[in-house]
Amino acid sequence: MRPFRSLSTRLTVQFALLFAAAMLAVSAALSTFISGSASREVESQLQSSGAVYDRLWQQRAHELQNAAQLLARDFGFRAAVATGDQATMQSALGNAAARLKVRSAFIVTADGRVAAIDPSVPPRETEGLWDALDGGRLTGVSVLAGRPRQLVAAPIMAPTLIGWVVFAADLDAREMRGLERLSAIPLRAAVLAQSKNRWSEAAGSMSILNGEAASLADDHVRSGGAFEMSVAGERSIVLAKALPTFSDGEQAILLLAYPKAQALADARKLQLALAMMTLLGLVVMAFGTWRAAGRITQPLARLDEAAGRLASGEHVQVRVRGTDELARLADSFNEMVGKIAEREQRITQLAFNDVLTGLPNRTMFQQQLEQLFSA
């Protein structure tokens, strides 16, 4: 038996396939639109979080710079710097650092020497800041002791320039968590900094520091658009923003990441709902097509059965309601049956009756005689 031998089955399958193809095309287009819309929404959220971080950065820099300027203008502090009074300088820097919750504070003199430095930061690293300070650079990110830090400086005038007071705020996990809490979405934040062709990462919650990730972030920081990368073992949508650096030759990048699975969770729900609607529509379409095909094929089946009975010599009539093509076909079939019956009756009359008189002829007499003897 050939598959889909039934006309109604073939019609149902064909219309169902056409509907499925159309719905799949529409569903694919809608799914792409939903995913793209969700990605754009996430990128917008990341951009907003980046703008919040910019404001926090400027606010923190302004706070540190005000404190540095206040300390640099203090008469006793300027006198201590001018005379090289290490104890006084250390005490003043320590008090200011404690008040500002800054771990490192030091002085770079006009001749490039470093005084009253935090022991955790090697002096040779801070000596390299003199060129930036002398060039008028007073704020930015720099790598000290292998860690990215936010540096803010203020000149010490007595009355000529005798040095700069510098505060170095750690870009630690606390700073990153504070930024993460300010965001409307569950993002992850980190700061990457490059110095002497080496990348270092602030203690954020991303832990993504590797050559490939740093290179990818560097490639996208200029475009300003979001991109995808692996963060903590899961695919994430990431935004890279350039941060101001303290010295030439350094580079600092703020990374904001949103796990893609969470970002597209609502979109996945819409896509699932769309898939369910497509499946339901396909079932309804198949059922409706099957019922509609049945209304067409049932009259045809009755006509087929009647034609077979007519071929066997039966006198049949087909009843089909309506005024459509099938009803007219049934009327034509019934008219044909009637005409066939008339022709058969005429042929029988001509065979057994005389044409002129209409009386039974010899053939009729022989047939009746045979029937009488056979009985």
CSV table of C-alpha atoms in Angstrom, one decimal:
chain,number,residue,atom,x,y,z
A,1,MET,CA,0.0,0.0,0.0
A,2,ARG,CA,1.4,3.3,-1.0
A,3,PRO,CA,1.8,5.9,1.8
A,4,PHE,CA,-0.7,8.7,2.0
A,5,ARG,CA,-3.0,6.8,-0.4
A,6,SER,CA,-6.0,8.7,1.0
A,7,LEU,CA,-6.7,12.1,-0.5
A,8,SER,CA,-7.7,13.6,2.8
A,9,THR,CA,-4.4,12.4,4.3
A,10,ARG,CA,-2.4,13.9,1.5
A,11,LEU,CA,-4.2,17.2,1.8
A,12,THR,CA,-3.8,17.2,5.6
A,13,VAL,CA,0.0,16.5,5.3
A,14,GLN,CA,0.6,19.0,2.5
A,15,PHE,CA,-1.3,21.8,4.2
A,16,ALA,CA,0.3,21.0,7.6
A,17,LEU,CA,3.8,21.1,6.0
A,18,LEU,CA,3.1,24.4,4.3
A,19,PHE,CA,1.8,25.8,7.6
A,20,ALA,CA,4.7,24.4,9.5
A,21,ALA,CA,7.2,25.9,7.0
A,22,ALA,CA,5.5,29.3,7.3
A,23,MET,CA,5.3,29.2,11.1
A,24,LEU,CA,8.9,28.1,11.4
A,25,ALA,CA,10.0,31.0,9.2
A,26,VAL,CA,8.0,33.4,11.3
A,27,SER,CA,9.2,31.8,14.5
A,28,ALA,CA,12.8,32.0,13.4
A,29,ALA,CA,12.4,35.7,12.5
A,30,LEU,CA,10.7,36.5,15.8
A,31,SER,CA,13.2,34.5,17.8
A,32,THR,CA,16.1,36.4,16.2
A,33,PHE,CA,14.3,39.7,16.9
A,34,ILE,CA,13.7,38.7,20.5
A,35,SER,CA,17.3,37.7,21.1
A,36,GLY,CA,18.6,40.8,19.4
A,37,SER,CA,16.2,43.0,21.5
A,38,ALA,CA,17.3,41.3,24.7
A,39,SER,CA,21.0,41.7,23.8
A,40,ARG,CA,20.4,45.4,23.0
A,41,GLU,CA,18.6,45.8,26.3
A,42,VAL,CA,21.5,44.2,28.2
A,43,GLU,CA,24.0,46.4,26.3
A,44,SER,CA,21.9,49.5,27.3
A,45,GLN,CA,22.0,48.3,31.0
A,46,LEU,CA,25.7,47.8,30.8
A,47,GLN,CA,26.2,51.3,29.3
A,48,SER,CA,24.1,52.7,32.1
A,49,SER,CA,26.2,50.9,34.7
A,50,GLY,CA,29.3,52.2,33.0
A,51,ALA,CA,28.0,55.7,33.2
A,52,VAL,CA,27.3,55.2,36.9
A,53,TYR,CA,30.9,54.0,37.4
A,54,ASP,CA,32.2,57.1,35.6
A,55,ARG,CA,30.3,59.3,38.0
A,56,LEU,CA,31.6,57.3,41.0
A,57,TRP,CA,35.1,57.5,39.6
A,58,GLN,CA,34.9,61.3,39.2
A,59,GLN,CA,33.3,61.6,42.6
A,60,ARG,CA,36.1,59.5,44.2
A,61,ALA,CA,38.8,61.4,42.3
A,62,HIS,CA,37.3,64.7,43.3
A,63,GLU,CA,37.2,63.6,47.0
A,64,LEU,CA,40.8,62.4,47.0
A,65,GLN,CA,42.0,65.5,45.1
A,66,ASN,CA,40.3,67.9,47.6
A,67,ALA,CA,42.0,66.0,50.4
A,68,ALA,CA,45.4,66.1,48.7
A,69,GLN,CA,45.1,69.8,47.9
A,70,LEU,CA,44.1,70.5,51.5
A,71,LEU,CA,47.1,68.6,52.8
A,72,ALA,CA,49.4,70.2,50.2
A,73,ARG,CA,48.4,73.7,51.4
A,74,ASP,CA,48.9,72.9,55.1
A,75,PHE,CA,51.7,75.2,56.3
A,76,GLY,CA,53.2,72.6,58.7
A,77,PHE,CA,53.1,69.9,56.0
A,78,ARG,CA,54.8,72.1,53.5
A,79,ALA,CA,57.5,73.0,56.0
A,80,ALA,CA,58.1,69.3,56.8
A,81,VAL,CA,58.4,68.5,53.0
A,82,ALA,CA,60.8,71.5,52.5
A,83,THR,CA,63.0,70.4,55.4
A,84,GLY,CA,62.7,66.7,54.8
A,85,ASP,CA,61.0,66.0,58.2
A,86,GLN,CA,60.1,62.3,57.6
A,87,ALA,CA,58.3,61.8,60.9
A,88,THR,CA,55.9,64.8,60.3
A,89,MET,CA,55.3,63.8,56.7
A,90,GLN,CA,54.6,60.2,57.6
A,91,SER,CA,52.2,61.2,60.3
A,92,ALA,CA,50.3,63.7,58.1
A,93,LEU,CA,50.1,61.2,55.2
A,94,GLY,CA,49.0,58.4,57.6
A,95,ASN,CA,46.2,60.5,59.1
A,96,ALA,CA,44.9,61.6,55.7
A,97,ALA,CA,45.1,58.1,54.3
A,98,ALA,CA,43.2,56.7,57.3
A,99,ARG,CA,40.5,59.4,57.0
A,100,LEU,CA,40.1,58.7,53.3
A,101,LYS,CA,40.4,54.9,53.6
A,102,VAL,CA,43.4,54.9,51.3
A,103,ARG,CA,46.1,52.3,51.8
A,104,SER,CA,49.0,54.1,50.1
A,105,ALA,CA,50.1,57.7,50.3
A,106,PHE,CA,53.5,59.2,49.4
A,107,ILE,CA,55.3,62.3,48.3
A,108,VAL,CA,57.3,62.7,45.1
A,109,THR,CA,59.7,65.6,45.3
A,110,ALA,CA,60.5,67.9,42.5
A,111,ASP,CA,63.8,66.3,42.0
A,112,GLY,CA,62.2,62.8,41.6
A,113,ARG,CA,62.9,61.4,45.0
A,114,VAL,CA,60.1,59.6,46.9
A,115,ALA,CA,59.4,60.2,50.6
A,116,ALA,CA,57.1,58.7,53.3
A,117,ILE,CA,56.0,55.8,51.0
A,118,ASP,CA,53.9,52.9,52.0
A,119,PRO,CA,56.2,49.9,52.5
A,120,SER,CA,54.0,47.7,50.4
A,121,VAL,CA,54.9,49.8,47.3
A,122,PRO,CA,58.5,49.6,46.0
A,123,PRO,CA,60.1,53.1,45.7
A,124,ARG,CA,61.4,52.3,42.2
A,125,GLU,CA,57.8,52.0,40.9
A,126,THR,CA,56.7,55.4,42.2
A,127,GLU,CA,59.9,57.1,40.9
A,128,GLY,CA,58.6,56.5,37.4
A,129,LEU,CA,55.6,58.7,38.2
A,130,TRP,CA,57.7,61.9,38.1
A,131,ASP,CA,57.4,62.3,34.3
A,132,ALA,CA,53.6,62.2,34.5
A,133,LEU,CA,53.5,64.6,37.5
A,134,ASP,CA,55.9,67.0,35.8
A,135,GLY,CA,53.7,66.9,32.7
A,136,GLY,CA,50.7,68.0,34.8
A,137,ARG,CA,49.0,64.6,35.1
A,138,LEU,CA,47.2,64.5,38.5
A,139,THR,CA,44.7,61.7,38.3
A,140,GLY,CA,44.4,58.3,36.6
A,141,VAL,CA,45.0,54.5,37.0
A,142,SER,CA,48.5,53.1,37.4
A,143,VAL,CA,49.9,49.7,38.3
A,144,LEU,CA,51.8,49.8,41.7
A,145,ALA,CA,53.1,46.6,43.3
A,146,GLY,CA,51.4,44.6,40.5
A,147,ARG,CA,47.9,45.9,41.3
A,148,PRO,CA,45.8,48.6,39.5
A,149,ARG,CA,45.3,51.6,41.7
A,150,GLN,CA,43.5,55.0,41.3
A,151,LEU,CA,46.1,57.7,41.8
A,152,VAL,CA,45.3,61.3,42.6
A,153,ALA,CA,48.0,64.0,43.2
A,154,ALA,CA,48.2,67.6,44.2
A,155,PRO,CA,51.2,70.0,43.9
A,156,ILE,CA,53.1,71.2,47.0
A,157,MET,CA,54.0,74.9,46.6
A,158,ALA,CA,56.4,76.6,49.1
A,159,PRO,CA,56.1,79.0,47.3
A,160,THR,CA,57.7,77.3,44.3
A,161,LEU,CA,56.9,73.7,43.4
A,162,ILE,CA,58.8,71.3,45.8
A,163,GLY,CA,56.9,68.1,45.1
A,164,TRP,CA,53.5,66.4,44.9
A,165,VAL,CA,51.4,64.5,47.5
A,166,VAL,CA,50.0,61.4,45.9
A,167,PHE,CA,47.1,59.1,47.2
A,168,ALA,CA,46.8,55.6,45.7
A,169,ALA,CA,43.4,54.0,46.2
A,170,ASP,CA,43.1,50.3,45.7
A,171,LEU,CA,40.7,49.1,43.0
A,172,ASP,CA,39.9,46.1,45.2
A,173,ALA,CA,37.0,43.7,45.5
A,174,ARG,CA,35.1,46.1,47.8
A,175,GLU,CA,35.1,48.7,45.0
A,176,MET,CA,33.9,46.2,42.4
A,177,ARG,CA,31.2,44.8,44.7
A,178,GLY,CA,30.0,48.3,45.4
A,179,LEU,CA,29.6,48.9,41.6
A,180,GLU,CA,27.9,45.6,41.2
A,181,ARG,CA,25.3,46.5,43.8
A,182,LEU,CA,24.5,49.8,42.2
A,183,SER,CA,23.6,48.1,38.9
A,184,ALA,CA,20.0,47.2,38.1
A,185,ILE,CA,21.2,43.9,36.7
A,186,PRO,CA,23.3,41.1,38.3
A,187,LEU,CA,26.6,42.1,36.6
A,188,ARG,CA,30.2,41.4,37.3
A,189,ALA,CA,32.9,44.1,37.3
A,190,ALA,CA,36.6,44.2,37.1
A,191,VAL,CA,39.4,46.5,36.1
A,192,LEU,CA,42.3,45.5,33.8
A,193,ALA,CA,45.4,47.6,33.7
A,194,GLN,CA,48.5,47.3,31.4
A,195,SER,CA,51.9,48.5,32.3
A,196,LYS,CA,55.1,47.6,30.5
A,197,ASN,CA,53.2,45.2,28.2
A,198,ARG,CA,51.9,43.2,31.2
A,199,TRP,CA,48.2,43.0,32.2
A,200,SER,CA,47.0,42.9,35.8
A,201,GLU,CA,43.5,42.6,37.2
A,202,ALA,CA,41.9,44.4,40.1
A,203,ALA,CA,40.4,42.0,42.6
A,204,GLY,CA,36.9,41.8,41.1
A,205,SER,CA,34.5,38.9,40.9
A,206,MET,CA,35.3,38.0,37.3
A,207,SER,CA,38.7,36.4,37.5
A,208,ILE,CA,39.1,36.5,33.7
A,209,LEU,CA,42.7,37.7,33.4
A,210,ASN,CA,44.5,36.0,30.6
A,211,GLY,CA,46.1,37.1,27.4
A,212,GLU,CA,43.2,36.2,25.2
A,213,ALA,CA,40.6,38.0,27.4
A,214,ALA,CA,42.8,41.1,27.7
A,215,SER,CA,43.4,41.2,24.0
A,216,LEU,CA,39.7,40.8,23.3
A,217,ALA,CA,38.8,43.6,25.8
A,218,ASP,CA,41.5,45.8,24.2
A,219,ASP,CA,40.1,45.2,20.7
A,220,HIS,CA,36.5,46.2,21.8
A,221,VAL,CA,37.3,49.1,24.1
A,222,ARG,CA,37.6,51.5,21.1
A,223,SER,CA,34.3,50.5,19.5
A,224,GLY,CA,32.3,51.0,22.7
A,225,GLY,CA,30.0,48.2,21.9
A,226,ALA,CA,29.2,45.0,23.8
A,227,PHE,CA,30.7,41.7,22.9
A,228,GLU,CA,30.8,38.1,24.1
A,229,MET,CA,33.5,36.3,26.1
A,230,SER,CA,33.8,33.6,28.7
A,231,VAL,CA,33.7,34.8,32.3
A,232,ALA,CA,34.1,32.4,35.2
A,233,GLY,CA,33.4,29.5,32.9
A,234,GLU,CA,30.1,30.8,31.4
A,235,ARG,CA,29.4,32.8,28.3
A,236,SER,CA,28.7,36.5,29.1
A,237,ILE,CA,27.8,39.7,27.4
A,238,VAL,CA,30.7,42.2,28.2
A,239,LEU,CA,31.2,45.9,27.9
A,240,ALA,CA,34.7,47.4,27.9
A,241,LYS,CA,35.3,51.1,28.9
A,242,ALA,CA,38.6,52.9,28.8
A,243,LEU,CA,39.7,54.5,32.1
A,244,PRO,CA,42.1,57.4,32.3
A,245,THR,CA,45.7,56.4,33.1
A,246,PHE,CA,48.2,58.2,35.2
A,247,SER,CA,51.2,57.6,33.0
A,248,ASP,CA,51.8,57.4,29.2
A,249,GLY,CA,52.3,53.9,28.0
A,250,GLU,CA,49.7,52.5,30.4
A,251,GLN,CA,46.2,51.4,29.7
A,252,ALA,CA,43.2,50.7,32.0
A,253,ILE,CA,39.9,49.1,31.1
A,254,LEU,CA,36.7,48.7,33.1
A,255,LEU,CA,34.9,45.4,32.2
A,256,LEU,CA,31.2,44.9,33.0
A,257,ALA,CA,29.9,41.4,32.3
A,258,TYR,CA,26.3,40.0,32.4
A,259,PRO,CA,25.9,36.2,32.1
A,260,LYS,CA,24.2,35.5,28.8
A,261,ALA,CA,22.0,32.8,30.2
A,262,GLN,CA,20.5,35.3,32.7
A,263,ALA,CA,20.4,38.1,30.1
A,264,LEU,CA,18.4,35.9,27.7
A,265,ALA,CA,16.2,34.2,30.3
A,266,ASP,CA,13.1,36.3,29.6
A,267,ALA,CA,13.8,36.0,25.9
A,268,ARG,CA,14.0,32.2,26.2
A,269,LYS,CA,10.6,32.2,27.9
A,270,LEU,CA,9.1,34.2,25.0
A,271,GLN,CA,10.8,31.8,22.5
A,272,LEU,CA,9.4,28.8,24.4
A,273,ALA,CA,5.9,30.4,24.4
A,274,LEU,CA,6.3,31.0,20.7
A,275,ALA,CA,7.3,27.4,20.1
A,276,MET,CA,4.3,26.2,22.0
A,277,MET,CA,2.0,28.4,20.1
A,278,THR,CA,3.5,27.2,16.8
A,279,LEU,CA,3.0,23.6,17.8
A,280,LEU,CA,-0.5,24.3,18.9
A,281,GLY,CA,-1.2,26.1,15.7
A,282,LEU,CA,0.2,23.2,13.7
A,283,VAL,CA,-2.1,20.7,15.6
A,284,VAL,CA,-5.2,23.0,15.1
A,285,MET,CA,-4.2,23.5,11.4
A,286,ALA,CA,-3.8,19.7,10.8
A,287,PHE,CA,-7.1,19.0,12.5
A,288,GLY,CA,-9.0,21.7,10.6
A,289,THR,CA,-7.4,20.6,7.3
A,290,TRP,CA,-8.4,16.9,8.0
A,291,ARG,CA,-12.0,18.0,8.7
A,292,ALA,CA,-12.1,20.2,5.6
A,293,ALA,CA,-10.6,17.4,3.5
A,294,GLY,CA,-13.1,15.0,4.9
A,295,ARG,CA,-16.0,17.2,3.6
A,296,ILE,CA,-14.4,17.0,0.2
A,297,THR,CA,-13.4,13.4,0.1
A,298,GLN,CA,-16.5,11.8,1.6
A,299,PRO,CA,-18.8,12.8,-1.3
A,300,LEU,CA,-16.0,11.6,-3.7
A,301,ALA,CA,-15.9,8.3,-1.8
A,302,ARG,CA,-19.6,7.9,-2.2
A,303,LEU,CA,-19.4,8.6,-5.9
A,304,ASP,CA,-16.5,6.1,-6.2
A,305,GLU,CA,-18.6,3.4,-4.4
A,306,ALA,CA,-21.7,4.2,-6.5
A,307,ALA,CA,-19.6,4.0,-9.7
A,308,GLY,CA,-18.4,0.5,-8.6
A,309,ARG,CA,-21.9,-0.6,-8.0
A,310,LEU,CA,-23.1,0.8,-11.3
A,311,ALA,CA,-20.3,-1.2,-13.0
A,312,SER,CA,-21.7,-4.3,-11.3
A,313,GLY,CA,-25.1,-3.6,-12.9
A,314,GLU,CA,-26.9,-2.1,-9.9
A,315,HIS,CA,-29.1,0.9,-10.2
A,316,VAL,CA,-27.8,3.5,-7.7
A,317,GLN,CA,-28.4,7.1,-6.8
A,318,VAL,CA,-26.0,9.4,-4.9
A,319,ARG,CA,-27.3,12.1,-2.5
A,320,VAL,CA,-25.0,15.1,-1.9
A,321,ARG,CA,-26.2,18.2,-0.2
A,322,GLY,CA,-25.4,21.7,-1.3
A,323,THR,CA,-24.9,23.6,-4.5
A,324,ASP,CA,-21.1,23.4,-4.9
A,325,GLU,CA,-19.1,21.5,-7.5
A,326,LEU,CA,-19.4,18.2,-5.6
A,327,ALA,CA,-23.2,18.5,-5.5
A,328,ARG,CA,-23.3,19.3,-9.2
A,329,LEU,CA,-21.1,16.3,-9.9
A,330,ALA,CA,-23.5,14.1,-8.0
A,331,ASP,CA,-26.4,15.4,-10.0
A,332,SER,CA,-24.6,14.7,-13.2
A,333,PHE,CA,-23.8,11.2,-12.0
A,334,ASN,CA,-27.4,10.5,-11.1
A,335,GLU,CA,-28.5,11.9,-14.5
A,336,MET,CA,-26.0,9.6,-16.2
A,337,VAL,CA,-27.3,6.6,-14.2
A,338,GLY,CA,-30.9,7.4,-15.3
A,339,LYS,CA,-29.9,7.7,-19.0
A,340,ILE,CA,-28.0,4.4,-18.8
A,341,ALA,CA,-31.1,2.8,-17.4
A,342,GLU,CA,-33.2,4.2,-20.2
A,343,ARG,CA,-30.7,3.0,-22.8
A,344,GLU,CA,-30.7,-0.5,-21.3
A,345,GLN,CA,-34.4,-0.6,-21.3
A,346,ARG,CA,-34.5,0.5,-24.9
A,347,ILE,CA,-31.9,-2.1,-25.9
A,348,THR,CA,-33.9,-4.8,-24.1
A,349,GLN,CA,-37.1,-3.8,-25.9
A,350,LEU,CA,-35.4,-3.8,-29.3
A,351,ALA,CA,-33.9,-7.2,-28.5
A,352,PHE,CA,-37.2,-9.0,-27.5
A,353,ASN,CA,-39.9,-7.1,-29.4
A,354,ASP,CA,-40.7,-6.5,-33.1
A,355,VAL,CA,-39.9,-3.0,-34.2
A,356,LEU,CA,-43.0,-2.5,-36.3
A,357,THR,CA,-45.7,-4.2,-34.3
A,358,GLY,CA,-44.1,-4.0,-30.8
A,359,LEU,CA,-45.1,-7.7,-30.2
A,360,PRO,CA,-42.7,-10.3,-28.7
A,361,ASN,CA,-40.4,-11.7,-31.4
A,362,ARG,CA,-38.8,-15.1,-31.9
A,363,THR,CA,-35.9,-14.3,-29.5
A,364,MET,CA,-38.4,-13.6,-26.8
A,365,PHE,CA,-40.3,-16.8,-27.7
A,366,GLN,CA,-37.1,-18.9,-27.5
A,367,GLN,CA,-36.1,-17.4,-24.2
A,368,GLN,CA,-39.5,-18.1,-22.6
A,369,LEU,CA,-39.4,-21.6,-24.0
A,370,GLU,CA,-36.0,-22.3,-22.6
A,371,GLN,CA,-37.1,-21.0,-19.2
A,372,LEU,CA,-40.2,-23.2,-19.3
A,373,PHE,CA,-38.2,-26.4,-20.1
A,374,SER,CA,-35.5,-25.6,-17.6
A,375,ALA,CA,-38.1,-25.2,-14.9
